[in-house]
Amino acid sequence: MYKLISSTLLVAFHVGFTVGNSLKYTHYDPYTLLELQCDQCPPGTFVKYDCTAEKRTECAPCPYNYFTSEWHSHKDCQYCSAVCKELQLAKHECSSTSNRICECVDGFFLDVEFCSPHKECPPGYGVLQQGTPNSDTICGECPRGMFSNVTSSTAPCQRQADCKKLGRKMLHKGSSTHDTVCKEKSPLLCEIDVTLCEEALFRYPAPPENWIMTLIQILSSTAVTSQQINKVQETHNALEQPFYLFKLYKSRSKADDSLTPRIKDLKECEKGVFNLLGSLNLTSKNVMTLMRSLPGKRVRQEDIEKTLKMCERPKHLMKLLSLWRNKNKGNTIEGLGQLKMGQLPKMIRKRMKKLGQFLTGDSMYSLYQKIILEINGNRTQPVKLEILL
């Protein structure tokens, strides 16, 4: 039931005076010349007819694509005006009680009137606060003991590995862009089947005619059987047979080292390779680039990362080159000669070129001649291997 209020008493009542859950508004009735307190209409409706002394306010639903979001006394509804722009989606569609609400898609935020991509934090920086549809990413430099090796709009800095807690030795100290690399407990994981010097020797481009037969005679008393020797001869050409026969020998005769004492000068060659590669201060990124520069099938990234973690320098390069050779059934010496040098830093290009020259040059030829004579029972003077760094 409505209260009749004279204009002189209006000051005693507030337009927002409520009875129960209904809000009121003041309406002047031209017929009675009185001011009435009418019920407001709820959200989703509008005032079709004001109240009278005999009737309550009559409300009607908002038409399609119109809305009201609060209790009110208006004679119409508001138009759903929001139209989602490019890179925006409707968070809430228009309804009788709310306007359409648009927001930027994932990975973007509203920058003035347009959706801009969230900032990506570079390596060395991590995400302090992820971006939202209304705010950009906040980046912060990784503090000491933390790192980030990715460019990302979501990744925070990570804590570097604690080698001491893991019971391992530290191989490479971490930085703001790289994790600390700890040595794996098992050194066997870094072993390779054939060293670069052994491969260069047994793949020498001009072997003597009796080279393979001499090897067969030496290996006849080892774990290599005649059937295995025959298979090597059937599967590979004459130039490749010495290498694959020696490779088979090494895989089968770890306890029986009847051949390698005869070629002890290989240790000097391998020391030279270590000098060439060991002085290279390669980052993980450098190593990845070097492996991608080799021809043929690539070594898997997870295998590269595992090798970097478990192998000391420069054994990690030896292991990776061995993985590449076995994956491609290739020739490492030829592979080094086919490196895509343009992708590599100058120092690495220079060192890889010297490595190839060392493994195919005069020093290796002298070693090759000496070992052939040694295998055939002749005494020679030790070979001096010259390496220019």
PDB file of C-alpha atoms in Angstrom, residues 60-286:
ATOM      1  CA  ALA A  60       8.208  -4.838 -18.080  1.00  0.00           C
ATOM      2  CA  PRO A  61      11.153  -7.026 -19.248  1.00  0.00           C
ATOM      3  CA  CYS A  62      13.913  -5.379 -21.254  1.00  0.00           C
ATOM      4  CA  PRO A  63      13.724  -6.202 -24.989  1.00  0.00           C
ATOM      5  CA  TYR A  64      16.430  -8.286 -26.742  1.00  0.00           C
ATOM      6  CA  ASN A  65      19.913  -6.724 -26.692  1.00  0.00           C
ATOM      7  CA  TYR A  66      18.926  -4.242 -23.949  1.00  0.00           C
ATOM      8  CA  PHE A  67      19.655  -4.418 -20.231  1.00  0.00           C
ATOM      9  CA  THR A  68      19.369  -2.791 -16.822  1.00  0.00           C
ATOM     10  CA  SER A  69      21.798  -3.796 -14.110  1.00  0.00           C
ATOM     11  CA  GLU A  70      20.334  -2.065 -11.030  1.00  0.00           C
ATOM     12  CA  TRP A  71      17.039  -1.179  -9.401  1.00  0.00           C
ATOM     13  CA  HIS A  72      15.852   1.996 -11.143  1.00  0.00           C
ATOM     14  CA  SER A  73      12.940   4.249 -12.139  1.00  0.00           C
ATOM     15  CA  HIS A  74      13.722   4.709 -15.854  1.00  0.00           C
ATOM     16  CA  LYS A  75      11.222   4.246 -18.642  1.00  0.00           C
ATOM     17  CA  ASP A  76      13.690   2.378 -20.881  1.00  0.00           C
ATOM     18  CA  CYS A  77      16.614  -0.058 -20.812  1.00  0.00           C
ATOM     19  CA  GLN A  78      20.203   0.485 -21.901  1.00  0.00           C
ATOM     20  CA  TYR A  79      21.467  -0.845 -25.226  1.00  0.00           C
ATOM     21  CA  CYS A  80      24.164  -3.545 -25.148  1.00  0.00           C
ATOM     22  CA  SER A  81      26.774  -1.397 -26.845  1.00  0.00           C
ATOM     23  CA  ALA A  82      30.018  -3.338 -26.292  1.00  0.00           C
ATOM     24  CA  VAL A  83      31.332  -5.062 -29.442  1.00  0.00           C
ATOM     25  CA  CYS A  84      34.369  -7.294 -29.022  1.00  0.00           C
ATOM     26  CA  LYS A  85      37.306  -6.137 -31.147  1.00  0.00           C
ATOM     27  CA  GLU A  86      40.139  -8.048 -32.768  1.00  0.00           C
ATOM     28  CA  LEU A  87      41.941 -10.402 -30.361  1.00  0.00           C
ATOM     29  CA  GLN A  88      39.058 -10.105 -27.890  1.00  0.00           C
ATOM     30  CA  LEU A  89      36.515 -12.640 -26.714  1.00  0.00           C
ATOM     31  CA  ALA A  90      33.243 -12.102 -24.836  1.00  0.00           C
ATOM     32  CA  LYS A  91      33.828 -12.921 -21.194  1.00  0.00           C
ATOM     33  CA  HIS A  92      30.078 -12.447 -20.593  1.00  0.00           C
ATOM     34  CA  GLU A  93      27.487 -12.089 -23.333  1.00  0.00           C
ATOM     35  CA  CYS A  94      24.779  -9.432 -23.206  1.00  0.00           C
ATOM     36  CA  SER A  95      21.834 -10.362 -20.997  1.00  0.00           C
ATOM     37  CA  SER A  96      18.797  -8.541 -19.635  1.00  0.00           C
ATOM     38  CA  THR A  97      20.771  -7.627 -16.508  1.00  0.00           C
ATOM     39  CA  SER A  98      24.283  -6.883 -17.861  1.00  0.00           C
ATOM     40  CA  ASN A  99      26.120  -5.416 -20.786  1.00  0.00           C
ATOM     41  CA  ARG A 100      28.472  -7.564 -22.905  1.00  0.00           C
ATOM     42  CA  ILE A 101      31.948  -7.764 -21.303  1.00  0.00           C
ATOM     43  CA  CYS A 102      34.941  -8.294 -23.625  1.00  0.00           C
ATOM     44  CA  GLU A 103      38.495  -9.183 -22.687  1.00  0.00           C
ATOM     45  CA  CYS A 104      41.725  -9.940 -24.564  1.00  0.00           C
ATOM     46  CA  VAL A 105      42.517 -13.527 -25.508  1.00  0.00           C
ATOM     47  CA  ASP A 106      45.187 -15.498 -23.618  1.00  0.00           C
ATOM     48  CA  GLY A 107      48.637 -13.991 -24.006  1.00  0.00           C
ATOM     49  CA  PHE A 108      47.349 -10.442 -24.602  1.00  0.00           C
ATOM     50  CA  PHE A 109      46.289  -7.497 -22.446  1.00  0.00           C
ATOM     51  CA  LEU A 110      44.246  -4.348 -23.043  1.00  0.00           C
ATOM     52  CA  ASP A 111      46.665  -1.523 -23.809  1.00  0.00           C
ATOM     53  CA  VAL A 112      44.575   1.668 -24.119  1.00  0.00           C
ATOM     54  CA  GLU A 113      42.054   0.444 -26.734  1.00  0.00           C
ATOM     55  CA  PHE A 114      43.890  -2.486 -28.314  1.00  0.00           C
ATOM     56  CA  CYS A 115      45.096  -5.915 -27.214  1.00  0.00           C
ATOM     57  CA  SER A 116      48.905  -6.129 -27.075  1.00  0.00           C
ATOM     58  CA  PRO A 117      50.956  -9.306 -26.478  1.00  0.00           C
ATOM     59  CA  HIS A 118      52.294  -9.893 -22.994  1.00  0.00           C
ATOM     60  CA  LYS A 119      55.946  -8.966 -22.592  1.00  0.00           C
ATOM     61  CA  GLU A 120      58.381 -11.925 -22.714  1.00  0.00           C
ATOM     62  CA  CYS A 121      61.134 -11.986 -20.120  1.00  0.00           C
ATOM     63  CA  PRO A 122      64.540 -12.700 -21.741  1.00  0.00           C
ATOM     64  CA  PRO A 123      67.134 -15.218 -20.425  1.00  0.00           C
ATOM     65  CA  GLY A 124      68.441 -14.002 -17.098  1.00  0.00           C
ATOM     66  CA  TYR A 125      65.034 -12.588 -16.178  1.00  0.00           C
ATOM     67  CA  GLY A 126      61.979 -14.366 -14.786  1.00  0.00           C
ATOM     68  CA  VAL A 127      58.294 -13.592 -14.498  1.00  0.00           C
ATOM     69  CA  LEU A 128      57.481 -11.860 -11.202  1.00  0.00           C
ATOM     70  CA  GLN A 129      53.807 -11.441 -12.067  1.00  0.00           C
ATOM     71  CA  GLN A 130      52.069 -13.079 -14.999  1.00  0.00           C
ATOM     72  CA  GLY A 131      50.088 -10.897 -17.350  1.00  0.00           C
ATOM     73  CA  THR A 132      46.301 -10.815 -17.270  1.00  0.00           C
ATOM     74  CA  PRO A 133      43.752  -9.644 -19.861  1.00  0.00           C
ATOM     75  CA  ASN A 134      44.074  -6.182 -18.261  1.00  0.00           C
ATOM     76  CA  SER A 135      47.763  -5.999 -17.266  1.00  0.00           C
ATOM     77  CA  ASP A 136      51.173  -6.755 -18.772  1.00  0.00           C
ATOM     78  CA  THR A 137      53.797  -9.230 -17.566  1.00  0.00           C
ATOM     79  CA  ILE A 138      56.183  -7.967 -14.890  1.00  0.00           C
ATOM     80  CA  CYS A 139      59.775  -9.245 -15.267  1.00  0.00           C
ATOM     81  CA  GLY A 140      62.612  -9.220 -12.770  1.00  0.00           C
ATOM     82  CA  GLU A 141      66.310 -10.086 -12.986  1.00  0.00           C
ATOM     83  CA  CYS A 142      67.116 -13.529 -11.585  1.00  0.00           C
ATOM     84  CA  PRO A 143      68.777 -13.141  -8.172  1.00  0.00           C
ATOM     85  CA  ARG A 144      71.953 -14.953  -7.203  1.00  0.00           C
ATOM     86  CA  GLY A 145      71.456 -18.709  -7.160  1.00  0.00           C
ATOM     87  CA  MET A 146      68.576 -18.520  -9.635  1.00  0.00           C
ATOM     88  CA  PHE A 147      68.501 -18.708 -13.445  1.00  0.00           C
ATOM     89  CA  SER A 148      66.279 -18.563 -16.492  1.00  0.00           C
ATOM     90  CA  ASN A 149      67.513 -19.924 -19.831  1.00  0.00           C
ATOM     91  CA  VAL A 150      64.343 -19.241 -21.832  1.00  0.00           C
ATOM     92  CA  THR A 151      62.463 -16.299 -23.301  1.00  0.00           C
ATOM     93  CA  SER A 152      58.998 -16.579 -21.808  1.00  0.00           C
ATOM     94  CA  SER A 153      55.972 -14.608 -20.642  1.00  0.00           C
ATOM     95  CA  THR A 154      55.109 -17.244 -18.005  1.00  0.00           C
ATOM     96  CA  ALA A 155      58.338 -18.858 -16.686  1.00  0.00           C
ATOM     97  CA  PRO A 156      59.778 -17.597 -13.387  1.00  0.00           C
ATOM     98  CA  CYS A 157      63.450 -17.884 -12.433  1.00  0.00           C
ATOM     99  CA  GLN A 158      64.447 -21.368 -11.281  1.00  0.00           C
ATOM    100  CA  ARG A 159      66.813 -22.333  -8.515  1.00  0.00           C
ATOM    101  CA  GLN A 160      70.205 -23.577  -9.717  1.00  0.00           C
ATOM    102  CA  ALA A 161      71.226 -27.143  -8.981  1.00  0.00           C
ATOM    103  CA  ASP A 162      73.081 -27.643  -5.698  1.00  0.00           C
ATOM    104  CA  CYS A 163      75.772 -30.166  -6.613  1.00  0.00           C
ATOM    105  CA  LYS A 164      76.923 -30.519  -2.993  1.00  0.00           C
ATOM    106  CA  LYS A 165      73.464 -31.521  -1.808  1.00  0.00           C
ATOM    107  CA  LEU A 166      73.210 -33.966  -4.703  1.00  0.00           C
ATOM    108  CA  GLY A 167      76.518 -35.540  -3.703  1.00  0.00           C
ATOM    109  CA  ARG A 168      78.167 -34.621  -7.011  1.00  0.00           C
ATOM    110  CA  LYS A 169      81.014 -32.458  -8.220  1.00  0.00           C
ATOM    111  CA  MET A 170      80.320 -29.231 -10.070  1.00  0.00           C
ATOM    112  CA  LEU A 171      81.322 -29.271 -13.750  1.00  0.00           C
ATOM    113  CA  HIS A 172      80.138 -25.795 -14.800  1.00  0.00           C
ATOM    114  CA  LYS A 173      79.152 -22.980 -12.475  1.00  0.00           C
ATOM    115  CA  GLY A 174      75.701 -21.568 -13.150  1.00  0.00           C
ATOM    116  CA  SER A 175      74.819 -17.997 -14.052  1.00  0.00           C
ATOM    117  CA  SER A 176      71.641 -15.967 -14.362  1.00  0.00           C
ATOM    118  CA  THR A 177      71.105 -17.581 -17.796  1.00  0.00           C
ATOM    119  CA  HIS A 178      72.351 -21.140 -17.222  1.00  0.00           C
ATOM    120  CA  ASP A 179      71.876 -23.829 -14.600  1.00  0.00           C
ATOM    121  CA  THR A 180      74.806 -25.233 -12.666  1.00  0.00           C
ATOM    122  CA  VAL A 181      76.000 -28.471 -14.290  1.00  0.00           C
ATOM    123  CA  CYS A 182      76.840 -31.314 -11.908  1.00  0.00           C
ATOM    124  CA  LYS A 183      78.895 -34.352 -12.756  1.00  0.00           C
ATOM    125  CA  GLU A 184      76.931 -37.572 -12.920  1.00  0.00           C
ATOM    126  CA  LYS A 185      77.937 -40.320 -10.524  1.00  0.00           C
ATOM    127  CA  SER A 186      78.672 -42.896 -13.222  1.00  0.00           C
ATOM    128  CA  PRO A 187      81.688 -42.052 -15.438  1.00  0.00           C
ATOM    129  CA  LEU A 188      80.676 -44.901 -17.787  1.00  0.00           C
ATOM    130  CA  LEU A 189      77.994 -42.676 -19.275  1.00  0.00           C
ATOM    131  CA  CYS A 190      80.704 -40.543 -20.929  1.00  0.00           C
ATOM    132  CA  GLU A 191      82.627 -43.384 -22.508  1.00  0.00           C
ATOM    133  CA  ILE A 192      82.843 -43.547 -26.305  1.00  0.00           C
ATOM    134  CA  ASP A 193      83.386 -46.539 -28.555  1.00  0.00           C
ATOM    135  CA  VAL A 194      86.168 -45.139 -30.768  1.00  0.00           C
ATOM    136  CA  THR A 195      88.253 -42.002 -30.175  1.00  0.00           C
ATOM    137  CA  LEU A 196      88.816 -39.390 -32.868  1.00  0.00           C
ATOM    138  CA  CYS A 197      92.468 -40.461 -33.211  1.00  0.00           C
ATOM    139  CA  GLU A 198      91.540 -44.126 -33.535  1.00  0.00           C
ATOM    140  CA  GLU A 199      88.953 -43.254 -36.158  1.00  0.00           C
ATOM    141  CA  ALA A 200      91.447 -41.118 -38.080  1.00  0.00           C
ATOM    142  CA  LEU A 201      93.992 -43.953 -37.981  1.00  0.00           C
ATOM    143  CA  PHE A 202      91.684 -46.775 -39.026  1.00  0.00           C
ATOM    144  CA  ARG A 203      89.955 -44.652 -41.622  1.00  0.00           C
ATOM    145  CA  TYR A 204      93.164 -43.374 -43.146  1.00  0.00           C
ATOM    146  CA  PRO A 205      92.421 -42.664 -46.836  1.00  0.00           C
ATOM    147  CA  ALA A 206      95.266 -44.797 -48.263  1.00  0.00           C
ATOM    148  CA  PRO A 207      95.696 -48.024 -46.237  1.00  0.00           C
ATOM    149  CA  PRO A 208      98.353 -50.572 -47.361  1.00  0.00           C
ATOM    150  CA  GLU A 209      97.164 -53.686 -49.191  1.00  0.00           C
ATOM    151  CA  ASN A 210      97.866 -55.990 -46.240  1.00  0.00           C
ATOM    152  CA  TRP A 211      96.330 -53.630 -43.638  1.00  0.00           C
ATOM    153  CA  ILE A 212      93.063 -55.503 -43.119  1.00  0.00           C
ATOM    154  CA  MET A 213      94.755 -58.924 -43.225  1.00  0.00           C
ATOM    155  CA  THR A 214      97.322 -57.786 -40.642  1.00  0.00           C
ATOM    156  CA  LEU A 215      94.509 -56.672 -38.366  1.00  0.00           C
ATOM    157  CA  ILE A 216      92.665 -59.953 -38.849  1.00  0.00           C
ATOM    158  CA  GLN A 217      95.783 -61.882 -37.806  1.00  0.00           C
ATOM    159  CA  ILE A 218      96.204 -59.738 -34.699  1.00  0.00           C
ATOM    160  CA  LEU A 219      92.532 -59.985 -33.750  1.00  0.00           C
ATOM    161  CA  SER A 220      92.224 -63.718 -34.380  1.00  0.00           C
ATOM    162  CA  SER A 221      93.078 -64.537 -30.778  1.00  0.00           C
ATOM    163  CA  THR A 222      90.682 -61.995 -29.314  1.00  0.00           C
ATOM    164  CA  ALA A 223      86.925 -61.998 -28.731  1.00  0.00           C
ATOM    165  CA  VAL A 224      86.273 -61.208 -32.421  1.00  0.00           C
ATOM    166  CA  THR A 225      85.201 -64.349 -34.256  1.00  0.00           C
ATOM    167  CA  SER A 226      85.790 -65.291 -37.881  1.00  0.00           C
ATOM    168  CA  GLN A 227      82.049 -65.013 -38.531  1.00  0.00           C
ATOM    169  CA  GLN A 228      82.074 -61.438 -37.272  1.00  0.00           C
ATOM    170  CA  ILE A 229      85.120 -60.624 -39.414  1.00  0.00           C
ATOM    171  CA  ASN A 230      83.383 -62.085 -42.475  1.00  0.00           C
ATOM    172  CA  LYS A 231      80.291 -59.986 -41.781  1.00  0.00           C
ATOM    173  CA  VAL A 232      82.387 -56.790 -41.607  1.00  0.00           C
ATOM    174  CA  GLN A 233      84.002 -57.685 -44.934  1.00  0.00           C
ATOM    175  CA  GLU A 234      80.627 -58.394 -46.526  1.00  0.00           C
ATOM    176  CA  THR A 235      78.919 -55.272 -45.167  1.00  0.00           C
ATOM    177  CA  HIS A 236      81.578 -52.587 -45.727  1.00  0.00           C
ATOM    178  CA  ASN A 237      83.904 -51.595 -48.550  1.00  0.00           C
ATOM    179  CA  ALA A 238      87.672 -52.079 -48.331  1.00  0.00           C
ATOM    180  CA  LEU A 239      88.330 -48.531 -47.056  1.00  0.00           C
ATOM    181  CA  GLU A 240      85.772 -48.867 -44.230  1.00  0.00           C
ATOM    182  CA  GLN A 241      86.636 -52.419 -43.149  1.00  0.00           C
ATOM    183  CA  PRO A 242      89.629 -51.525 -40.891  1.00  0.00           C
ATOM    184  CA  PHE A 243      87.545 -49.003 -38.952  1.00  0.00           C
ATOM    185  CA  TYR A 244      84.540 -51.269 -38.406  1.00  0.00           C
ATOM    186  CA  LEU A 245      86.761 -54.216 -37.566  1.00  0.00           C
ATOM    187  CA  PHE A 246      88.558 -52.150 -34.947  1.00  0.00           C
ATOM    188  CA  LYS A 247      85.227 -50.770 -33.673  1.00  0.00           C
ATOM    189  CA  LEU A 248      83.956 -54.334 -33.271  1.00  0.00           C
ATOM    190  CA  TYR A 249      87.170 -55.319 -31.523  1.00  0.00           C
ATOM    191  CA  LYS A 250      86.849 -52.505 -28.975  1.00  0.00           C
ATOM    192  CA  SER A 251      83.228 -53.363 -28.211  1.00  0.00           C
ATOM    193  CA  ARG A 252      84.049 -57.039 -27.634  1.00  0.00           C
ATOM    194  CA  SER A 253      87.405 -56.961 -25.882  1.00  0.00           C
ATOM    195  CA  LYS A 254      87.410 -54.477 -23.008  1.00  0.00           C
ATOM    196  CA  ALA A 255      89.280 -56.961 -20.810  1.00  0.00           C
ATOM    197  CA  ASP A 256      91.565 -58.202 -23.607  1.00  0.00           C
ATOM    198  CA  ASP A 257      93.723 -55.249 -24.662  1.00  0.00           C
ATOM    199  CA  SER A 258      96.067 -57.127 -26.969  1.00  0.00           C
ATOM    200  CA  LEU A 259      96.069 -54.514 -29.741  1.00  0.00           C
ATOM    201  CA  THR A 260      96.082 -51.101 -28.154  1.00  0.00           C
ATOM    202  CA  PRO A 261      99.538 -51.446 -26.457  1.00  0.00           C
ATOM    203  CA  ARG A 262     100.961 -51.746 -29.974  1.00  0.00           C
ATOM    204  CA  ILE A 263      99.510 -48.350 -30.840  1.00  0.00           C
ATOM    205  CA  LYS A 264     100.367 -46.519 -27.620  1.00  0.00           C
ATOM    206  CA  ASP A 265     101.366 -43.419 -29.571  1.00  0.00           C
ATOM    207  CA  LEU A 266      97.651 -42.827 -30.072  1.00  0.00           C
ATOM    208  CA  LYS A 267      97.669 -41.440 -26.529  1.00  0.00           C
ATOM    209  CA  GLU A 268      99.832 -38.569 -27.723  1.00  0.00           C
ATOM    210  CA  CYS A 269      97.367 -37.928 -30.522  1.00  0.00           C
ATOM    211  CA  GLU A 270      94.449 -37.938 -28.090  1.00  0.00           C
ATOM    212  CA  LYS A 271      96.312 -35.548 -25.808  1.00  0.00           C
ATOM    213  CA  GLY A 272      96.605 -33.198 -28.773  1.00  0.00           C
ATOM    214  CA  VAL A 273      92.866 -33.430 -29.426  1.00  0.00           C
ATOM    215  CA  PHE A 274      92.184 -32.641 -25.772  1.00  0.00           C
ATOM    216  CA  ASN A 275      94.420 -29.569 -26.027  1.00  0.00           C
ATOM    217  CA  LEU A 276      92.578 -28.359 -29.104  1.00  0.00           C
ATOM    218  CA  LEU A 277      89.094 -28.831 -27.668  1.00  0.00           C
ATOM    219  CA  GLY A 278      89.749 -28.403 -23.960  1.00  0.00           C
ATOM    220  CA  SER A 279      90.764 -24.763 -24.281  1.00  0.00           C
ATOM    221  CA  LEU A 280      87.466 -23.880 -25.961  1.00  0.00           C
ATOM    222  CA  ASN A 281      85.176 -22.199 -23.427  1.00  0.00           C
ATOM    223  CA  LEU A 282      81.913 -23.311 -25.060  1.00  0.00           C
ATOM    224  CA  THR A 283      78.546 -22.376 -23.648  1.00  0.00           C
ATOM    225  CA  SER A 284      75.611 -24.764 -23.907  1.00  0.00           C
ATOM    226  CA  LYS A 285      74.303 -22.593 -26.757  1.00  0.00           C
ATOM    227  CA  ASN A 286      77.659 -22.900 -28.588  1.00  0.00           C
TER     228      ASN A 286
END
